[in-house]
Amino acid sequence: MTNRVVLIGHPVAHSFSGAMQQAAFDAAGIDARYELWDRRQIDLAAAVAELRGDEFLGANVTVPHKEHVVPLVDRLTEDAQATGAVNVISREGKKLIGHNTDVPGFKAALDKLVGRQKMPRNAVVLGAGGAARAVLFSLITEGFQRVVIFNRHLHKGEALVRHYGRSASHMDLRAMPWHESVLEAELAKTKLLVNATSVGLTPGETPIPAELLPPDLLVMDLVYNPPQSQLLKDAAAARCVVMNGEQMLLQQGALSFELWTGKAAPIEVMQAELDRAREQGLVGEPIDMGPADGTGAAEPDQTPTPAA
Ligand code: NDP
């Protein structure tokens, strides 16, 4: 019997996960097929119920269902419980377990971005959606002391501060209004900037003007296609150390594979498949290739490279 793994989201057609996971199954000799299920919210419960069938190893869950899927599984892991979001479902017999591998995926990517430097203690996070939830929980549990959230709709940032109230009781977690002067003042005081908004998916658009970026900042943009967002281009030109979202995608994908199969993920195969997908412009955007180290980092002359 061929096993099945599915990606549940809306839309899903442009995801990189299908190619990456199918290549991993094939390389590991696992008889499994990765399917893309485009499901609206009204069909979500039925889609999740279907996963209880014996042929399913599990699923990935993506926008806009990561939060809606929480009450539909039988048990949550700690990261899924804390974030209130599930991006991976695995099976234990008939039971469905909800995980959040975006949290360890982001942490692994952050470690690479920081490289041999000391892990910073201050950060600015742009965005308050599903990705920001995982980023914030990672920073809280990583020992950050001050994290400021900027979001277009301030009340969503404030809701996240309340959500993490207890886990963040040891630190200063706050949301601030998205005004350039406030952003500039916070960026001057911080060491790490994470873009967890979807601004940057369209080439040329950026969440913050280039002139607000101080030099020597660590900048992670969760957007991975285009691989060099305008934010990363501007940050690299300002002599910041930059990384796109591909490492996080790869790391969360490798952890998903391990949860479904119980085997170590063939990470080089998955990276090669991501490179191939990027080269072929799987999502149909013009691609400006980053360096071949897999970070997709934009590097002008003299820009320090994130450790690979
Ligand atoms: P959500 O839809 O949950 O959140 C979107 C966020 O972007 C919100 O904070 C929203 O602000 C903000 N936003 C959208 N449009 C604008 C705009 N025009 N100006 C300012 N802010 C805006 O999406 P996710 O959190 O799931 O995903 C966010 C990004 O992260 C996406 O690009 C996604 O591809 C990427 N991602 C990457 C991953 C990886 O592995 N690399 C994993 C997960 C996500 P508001 O609340 O005010 O509407």
Tab-separated table of C-alpha atoms and ligand atoms in Angstrom:
chain	number	residue	atom	x	y	z
A	1	MET	CA	0.000	0.000	0.000
A	2	THR	CA	1.364	3.413	-0.950
A	3	ASN	CA	1.278	5.706	2.087
A	4	ARG	CA	-0.123	9.198	1.785
A	5	VAL	CA	0.898	12.560	3.238
A	6	VAL	CA	-1.017	15.709	2.401
A	7	LEU	CA	-0.631	19.458	2.586
A	8	ILE	CA	-3.892	21.080	3.680
A	9	GLY	CA	-4.244	24.803	2.949
A	10	HIS	CA	-5.922	27.328	0.731
A	11	PRO	CA	-4.278	27.920	-1.690
A	12	VAL	CA	-1.587	25.209	-1.904
A	13	ALA	CA	-0.667	25.021	-5.575
A	14	HIS	CA	2.426	27.217	-5.220
A	15	SER	CA	3.938	25.469	-2.209
A	16	PHE	CA	7.552	24.229	-2.273
A	17	SER	CA	6.774	21.496	0.288
A	18	GLY	CA	5.393	18.959	-2.189
A	19	ALA	CA	8.541	18.726	-4.308
A	20	MET	CA	10.794	18.779	-1.230
A	21	GLN	CA	8.946	16.017	0.656
A	22	GLN	CA	8.389	13.781	-2.371
A	23	ALA	CA	12.120	13.902	-3.153
A	24	ALA	CA	12.827	12.962	0.476
A	25	PHE	CA	10.426	9.971	0.423
A	26	ASP	CA	11.905	8.741	-2.853
A	27	ALA	CA	15.511	9.118	-1.636
A	28	ALA	CA	14.731	7.295	1.636
A	29	GLY	CA	12.973	4.445	-0.210
A	30	ILE	CA	9.647	5.187	1.513
A	31	ASP	CA	6.600	4.253	-0.522
A	32	ALA	CA	4.639	7.462	0.037
A	33	ARG	CA	2.931	10.102	-2.056
A	34	TYR	CA	2.727	13.790	-1.028
A	35	GLU	CA	-0.560	15.347	-2.158
A	36	LEU	CA	-1.698	18.973	-2.204
A	37	TRP	CA	-5.208	19.382	-0.779
A	38	ASP	CA	-6.714	22.779	-1.417
A	39	ARG	CA	-9.492	22.969	1.206
A	40	ARG	CA	-11.638	25.852	2.383
A	41	GLN	CA	-12.302	26.186	6.085
A	42	ILE	CA	-15.749	24.646	5.759
A	43	ASP	CA	-14.123	21.424	4.481
A	44	LEU	CA	-11.296	21.362	7.022
A	45	ALA	CA	-12.872	19.038	9.625
A	46	ALA	CA	-13.682	16.421	6.968
A	47	ALA	CA	-10.152	16.638	5.561
A	48	VAL	CA	-8.609	16.112	9.004
A	49	ALA	CA	-10.996	13.217	9.784
A	50	GLU	CA	-9.841	11.485	6.592
A	51	LEU	CA	-6.278	11.448	7.941
A	52	ARG	CA	-7.319	8.747	10.436
A	53	GLY	CA	-7.307	6.241	7.582
A	54	ASP	CA	-4.527	3.614	7.684
A	55	GLU	CA	-2.822	4.777	4.488
A	56	PHE	CA	-2.032	8.249	5.917
A	57	LEU	CA	1.299	9.007	7.618
A	58	GLY	CA	0.138	12.530	8.418
A	59	ALA	CA	-0.090	16.014	7.000
A	60	ASN	CA	1.304	19.509	6.781
A	61	VAL	CA	-1.090	22.356	7.492
A	62	THR	CA	-0.612	25.814	6.047
A	63	VAL	CA	-2.321	29.195	5.656
A	64	PRO	CA	-5.090	29.828	6.629
A	65	HIS	CA	-5.745	26.678	8.697
A	66	LYS	CA	-2.883	26.407	11.238
A	67	GLU	CA	-5.016	27.731	14.085
A	68	HIS	CA	-8.369	26.257	13.004
A	69	VAL	CA	-6.913	22.751	13.024
A	70	VAL	CA	-6.015	22.872	16.757
A	71	PRO	CA	-9.383	21.564	18.088
A	72	LEU	CA	-9.535	18.877	15.387
A	73	VAL	CA	-6.576	16.788	16.594
A	74	ASP	CA	-6.443	14.504	19.653
A	75	ARG	CA	-3.272	15.812	21.292
A	76	LEU	CA	-0.973	18.824	20.962
A	77	THR	CA	2.768	18.934	21.561
A	78	GLU	CA	4.141	21.697	23.786
A	79	ASP	CA	5.099	24.003	20.885
A	80	ALA	CA	1.673	23.569	19.270
A	81	GLN	CA	-0.098	24.134	22.567
A	82	ALA	CA	1.918	27.253	23.378
A	83	THR	CA	1.629	28.843	19.929
A	84	GLY	CA	-1.977	27.778	19.377
A	85	ALA	CA	-1.001	26.686	15.865
A	86	VAL	CA	-0.357	23.337	14.166
A	87	ASN	CA	1.686	22.942	10.979
A	88	VAL	CA	2.252	19.168	11.152
A	89	ILE	CA	-0.089	16.295	11.999
A	90	SER	CA	1.293	12.846	12.714
A	91	ARG	CA	-0.527	9.628	13.666
A	92	GLU	CA	-0.235	7.371	16.667
A	93	GLY	CA	-2.605	4.542	15.767
A	94	LYS	CA	-5.946	6.224	15.165
A	95	LYS	CA	-4.945	9.293	17.169
A	96	LEU	CA	-3.854	12.523	15.471
A	97	ILE	CA	-1.032	14.523	17.082
A	98	GLY	CA	-0.646	18.234	16.298
A	99	HIS	CA	2.912	19.646	16.200
A	100	ASN	CA	4.447	23.019	15.444
A	101	THR	CA	7.772	22.491	13.666
A	102	ASP	CA	7.902	26.173	12.656
A	103	VAL	CA	9.267	26.829	16.169
A	104	PRO	CA	12.324	24.526	16.014
A	105	GLY	CA	12.634	25.344	12.287
A	106	PHE	CA	12.952	29.051	13.051
A	107	LYS	CA	15.382	28.372	15.916
A	108	ALA	CA	17.641	26.308	13.662
A	109	ALA	CA	17.612	29.052	11.021
A	110	LEU	CA	18.314	31.731	13.657
A	111	ASP	CA	21.312	29.747	14.931
A	112	LYS	CA	22.728	29.750	11.412
A	113	LEU	CA	22.102	33.463	10.972
A	114	VAL	CA	23.784	34.300	14.279
A	115	GLY	CA	26.682	31.979	13.467
A	116	ARG	CA	29.630	32.403	15.815
A	117	GLN	CA	28.312	35.656	17.276
A	118	LYS	CA	26.656	35.673	20.681
A	119	MET	CA	22.895	35.060	20.543
A	120	PRO	CA	21.311	38.524	20.784
A	121	ARG	CA	18.849	39.368	23.556
A	122	ASN	CA	16.784	42.076	21.791
A	123	ALA	CA	14.622	41.754	18.685
A	124	VAL	CA	12.074	43.585	16.566
A	125	VAL	CA	9.426	41.385	14.937
A	126	LEU	CA	7.269	42.672	12.084
A	127	GLY	CA	3.890	40.927	11.869
A	128	ALA	CA	1.408	39.246	14.196
A	129	GLY	CA	0.054	36.392	12.077
A	130	GLY	CA	0.702	32.651	12.270
A	131	ALA	CA	4.404	32.883	11.429
A	132	ALA	CA	4.952	35.626	14.023
A	133	ARG	CA	3.424	33.336	16.677
A	134	ALA	CA	6.139	30.735	16.037
A	135	VAL	CA	8.892	33.375	15.873
A	136	LEU	CA	7.816	34.952	19.164
A	137	PHE	CA	7.600	31.660	21.035
A	138	SER	CA	11.075	30.785	19.724
A	139	LEU	CA	12.523	34.093	20.944
A	140	ILE	CA	10.767	33.804	24.315
A	141	THR	CA	12.139	30.302	24.908
A	142	GLU	CA	15.554	31.230	23.476
A	143	GLY	CA	16.079	33.673	26.366
A	144	PHE	CA	15.512	37.011	24.612
A	145	GLN	CA	15.047	39.851	27.100
A	146	ARG	CA	13.228	42.454	24.993
A	147	VAL	CA	11.075	41.832	21.898
A	148	VAL	CA	8.980	44.520	20.227
A	149	ILE	CA	6.190	43.584	17.817
A	150	PHE	CA	5.136	45.954	15.061
A	151	ASN	CA	1.996	45.065	13.140
A	152	ARG	CA	-0.147	46.984	10.671
A	153	HIS	CA	-3.141	46.375	12.920
A	154	LEU	CA	-1.768	47.156	16.381
A	155	HIS	CA	-4.531	45.282	18.213
A	156	LYS	CA	-3.329	41.967	16.743
A	157	GLY	CA	0.168	42.642	18.071
A	158	GLU	CA	-1.317	43.460	21.455
A	159	ALA	CA	-3.350	40.239	21.378
A	160	LEU	CA	-0.138	38.274	20.855
A	161	VAL	CA	1.474	40.006	23.823
A	162	ARG	CA	-1.521	38.913	25.925
A	163	HIS	CA	-1.388	35.381	24.456
A	164	TYR	CA	2.238	34.985	25.583
A	165	GLY	CA	1.743	36.863	28.870
A	166	ARG	CA	2.680	33.967	31.125
A	167	SER	CA	5.453	32.417	29.000
A	168	ALA	CA	7.002	35.890	28.562
A	169	SER	CA	6.663	36.981	32.199
A	170	HIS	CA	10.476	36.974	32.608
A	171	MET	CA	11.014	39.452	29.771
A	172	ASP	CA	9.836	42.674	28.132
A	173	LEU	CA	7.446	41.721	25.301
A	174	ARG	CA	5.435	44.605	23.886
A	175	ALA	CA	3.570	45.780	20.797
A	176	MET	CA	4.124	49.274	19.414
A	177	PRO	CA	2.311	51.324	16.768
A	178	TRP	CA	3.721	51.082	13.258
A	179	HIS	CA	5.102	54.636	12.915
A	180	GLU	CA	8.411	55.176	11.166
A	181	SER	CA	9.864	57.256	14.008
A	182	VAL	CA	8.988	54.538	16.569
A	183	LEU	CA	10.371	51.801	14.308
A	184	GLU	CA	13.570	53.739	13.708
A	185	ALA	CA	14.132	54.274	17.433
A	186	GLU	CA	13.563	50.570	18.176
A	187	LEU	CA	15.762	49.379	15.309
A	188	ALA	CA	18.592	51.562	16.577
A	189	LYS	CA	18.413	49.706	19.918
A	190	THR	CA	18.053	46.152	18.652
A	191	LYS	CA	20.296	43.480	17.171
A	192	LEU	CA	17.792	41.259	15.334
A	193	LEU	CA	14.993	42.131	12.905
A	194	VAL	CA	12.555	39.440	11.736
A	195	ASN	CA	10.035	40.094	8.982
A	196	ALA	CA	7.089	37.778	9.670
A	197	THR	CA	4.651	39.734	7.504
A	198	SER	CA	3.784	38.620	4.011
A	199	VAL	CA	5.095	41.918	2.628
A	200	GLY	CA	7.927	41.053	0.259
A	201	LEU	CA	6.237	38.218	-1.615
A	202	THR	CA	5.739	40.694	-4.462
A	203	PRO	CA	9.159	41.705	-5.831
A	204	GLY	CA	10.027	45.303	-4.967
A	205	GLU	CA	7.688	45.733	-1.995
A	206	THR	CA	9.189	46.064	1.470
A	207	PRO	CA	7.710	46.453	4.960
A	208	ILE	CA	10.112	49.231	6.011
A	209	PRO	CA	12.012	51.938	4.140
A	210	ALA	CA	15.719	51.239	3.536
A	211	GLU	CA	16.856	54.333	5.428
A	212	LEU	CA	15.499	52.966	8.728
A	213	LEU	CA	17.952	50.034	8.683
A	214	PRO	CA	21.077	50.555	10.800
A	215	PRO	CA	24.265	48.683	9.816
A	216	ASP	CA	25.277	45.419	11.502
A	217	LEU	CA	21.718	44.302	12.204
A	218	LEU	CA	20.878	40.594	11.800
A	219	VAL	CA	17.892	40.489	9.425
A	220	MET	CA	15.755	37.429	8.772
A	221	ASP	CA	12.922	37.633	6.248
A	222	LEU	CA	10.603	34.611	6.447
A	223	VAL	CA	9.677	35.203	2.828
A	224	TYR	CA	11.709	32.763	0.703
A	225	ASN	CA	10.397	33.483	-2.733
A	226	PRO	CA	11.664	35.757	-4.167
A	227	PRO	CA	14.884	34.587	-2.444
A	228	GLN	CA	16.164	38.153	-2.162
A	229	SER	CA	13.260	40.276	-1.019
A	230	GLN	CA	13.561	44.032	-1.254
A	231	LEU	CA	14.044	44.119	2.532
A	232	LEU	CA	17.033	41.772	2.268
A	233	LYS	CA	18.511	43.749	-0.620
A	234	ASP	CA	18.202	46.980	1.358
A	235	ALA	CA	19.561	45.346	4.519
A	236	ALA	CA	22.545	43.862	2.701
A	237	ALA	CA	23.278	47.281	1.160
A	238	ALA	CA	23.211	48.704	4.726
A	239	ARG	CA	25.867	46.090	5.718
A	240	CYS	CA	23.461	43.933	7.727
A	241	VAL	CA	23.785	40.135	7.904
A	242	VAL	CA	20.785	38.692	6.101
A	243	MET	CA	18.910	35.411	5.643
A	244	ASN	CA	15.693	34.521	3.859
A	245	GLY	CA	13.044	32.005	4.959
A	246	GLU	CA	14.404	29.032	3.055
A	247	GLN	CA	16.396	27.606	5.986
A	248	MET	CA	13.302	27.710	8.179
A	249	LEU	CA	11.266	26.011	5.464
A	250	LEU	CA	13.926	23.328	5.071
A	251	GLN	CA	14.345	22.704	8.804
A	252	GLN	CA	10.618	22.535	9.570
A	253	GLY	CA	10.222	20.218	6.568
A	254	ALA	CA	12.989	17.905	7.779
A	255	LEU	CA	11.349	17.694	11.210
A	256	SER	CA	7.969	16.952	9.587
A	257	PHE	CA	9.542	14.087	7.613
A	258	GLU	CA	11.010	12.625	10.807
A	259	LEU	CA	7.662	12.803	12.626
A	260	TRP	CA	5.873	10.940	9.822
A	261	THR	CA	8.498	8.305	9.072
A	262	GLY	CA	10.593	7.931	12.248
A	263	LYS	CA	13.668	8.192	10.014
A	264	ALA	CA	16.348	10.880	9.706
A	265	ALA	CA	15.473	13.302	6.911
A	266	PRO	CA	17.724	13.292	3.823
A	267	ILE	CA	18.338	16.991	4.252
A	268	GLU	CA	20.794	17.386	1.352
A	269	VAL	CA	18.207	15.880	-0.999
A	270	MET	CA	15.571	18.270	0.342
A	271	GLN	CA	17.902	21.259	-0.042
A	272	ALA	CA	18.758	20.194	-3.607
A	273	GLU	CA	15.072	19.942	-4.425
A	274	LEU	CA	14.465	23.430	-3.013
A	275	ASP	CA	17.363	24.732	-5.144
A	276	ARG	CA	15.837	23.056	-8.190
A	277	ALA	CA	12.365	24.458	-7.433
A	278	ARG	CA	13.857	27.922	-6.979
A	279	GLU	CA	15.813	27.682	-10.236
A	280	GLN	CA	12.721	26.615	-12.105
A	281	GLY	CA	10.752	29.484	-10.585
A	282	LEU	CA	8.113	27.089	-9.299
A	283	VAL	CA	5.942	29.968	-8.113
A	284	GLY	CA	6.267	31.915	-11.327
A	285	GLU	CA	8.052	34.978	-9.917
A	286	PRO	CA	11.273	36.389	-11.379
A	287	ILE	CA	14.093	34.803	-9.362
A	288	ASP	CA	17.255	36.642	-8.353
A	289	MET	CA	19.446	33.822	-7.038
A	290	GLY	CA	21.191	34.050	-3.707
A	291	PRO	CA	24.558	32.383	-3.093
A	292	ALA	CA	24.848	28.611	-3.303
A	293	ASP	CA	25.115	28.133	0.473
A	294	GLY	CA	21.405	27.560	0.789
A	295	THR	CA	20.742	30.683	2.831
A	296	GLY	CA	19.582	32.689	-0.138
A	297	ALA	CA	21.370	35.567	1.588
A	298	ALA	CA	21.971	38.748	-0.362
A	299	GLU	CA	25.628	39.676	-0.145
A	300	PRO	CA	27.124	42.818	-1.502
A	301	ASP	CA	30.866	43.391	-1.076
A	302	GLN	CA	32.007	43.369	2.577
A	303	THR	CA	28.737	41.919	3.874
A	304	PRO	CA	29.456	39.227	6.463
A	305	THR	CA	27.988	35.877	5.462
A	306	PRO	CA	25.768	33.923	7.855
A	307	ALA	CA	27.481	30.722	8.934
A	308	ALA	CA	26.209	27.859	6.783
B	1	NDP	P1	-0.711	35.524	8.088
B	1	NDP	O1	-1.692	35.749	7.008
B	1	NDP	O2	-1.092	34.784	9.311
B	1	NDP	O3	-0.154	36.974	8.591
B	1	NDP	C1	0.212	37.968	7.664
B	1	NDP	C2	0.934	39.102	8.389
B	1	NDP	O4	1.378	40.030	7.391
B	1	NDP	C3	0.049	39.873	9.357
B	1	NDP	O5	0.835	40.330	10.426
B	1	NDP	C4	-0.426	41.066	8.486
B	1	NDP	O6	-0.755	42.218	9.219
B	1	NDP	C5	0.833	41.331	7.689
B	1	NDP	N1	0.542	42.036	6.453
B	1	NDP	C6	-0.084	41.547	5.352
B	1	NDP	N2	-0.162	42.494	4.401
B	1	NDP	C7	0.430	43.605	4.918
B	1	NDP	C8	0.667	44.919	4.413
B	1	NDP	N3	0.297	45.278	3.184
B	1	NDP	N4	1.335	45.788	5.205
B	1	NDP	C9	1.726	45.440	6.447
B	1	NDP	N5	1.527	44.213	6.984
B	1	NDP	C10	0.885	43.318	6.223
B	1	NDP	O7	0.540	34.850	7.371
B	1	NDP	P2	1.715	34.007	8.058
B	1	NDP	O8	2.044	34.629	9.353
B	1	NDP	O9	1.403	32.567	8.031
B	1	NDP	O10	2.904	34.220	6.992
B	1	NDP	C11	3.618	35.439	6.932
B	1	NDP	C12	4.817	35.264	5.998
B	1	NDP	O11	5.720	34.307	6.520
B	1	NDP	C13	4.426	34.770	4.604
B	1	NDP	O12	5.230	35.441	3.666
B	1	NDP	C14	4.793	33.300	4.628
B	1	NDP	O13	5.138	32.821	3.353
B	1	NDP	C15	6.019	33.333	5.526
B	1	NDP	N6	6.251	32.052	6.196
B	1	NDP	C16	7.445	31.431	5.988
B	1	NDP	C17	7.729	30.262	6.606
B	1	NDP	C18	9.041	29.613	6.360
B	1	NDP	O14	9.202	28.437	6.692
B	1	NDP	N7	9.997	30.312	5.806
B	1	NDP	C19	6.769	29.598	7.513
B	1	NDP	C20	5.543	30.339	7.683
B	1	NDP	C21	5.306	31.518	7.017
B	1	NDP	P3	-2.264	42.462	9.771
B	1	NDP	O15	-2.406	41.564	10.971
B	1	NDP	O16	-2.264	43.881	10.153
B	1	NDP	O17	-3.180	42.113	8.656
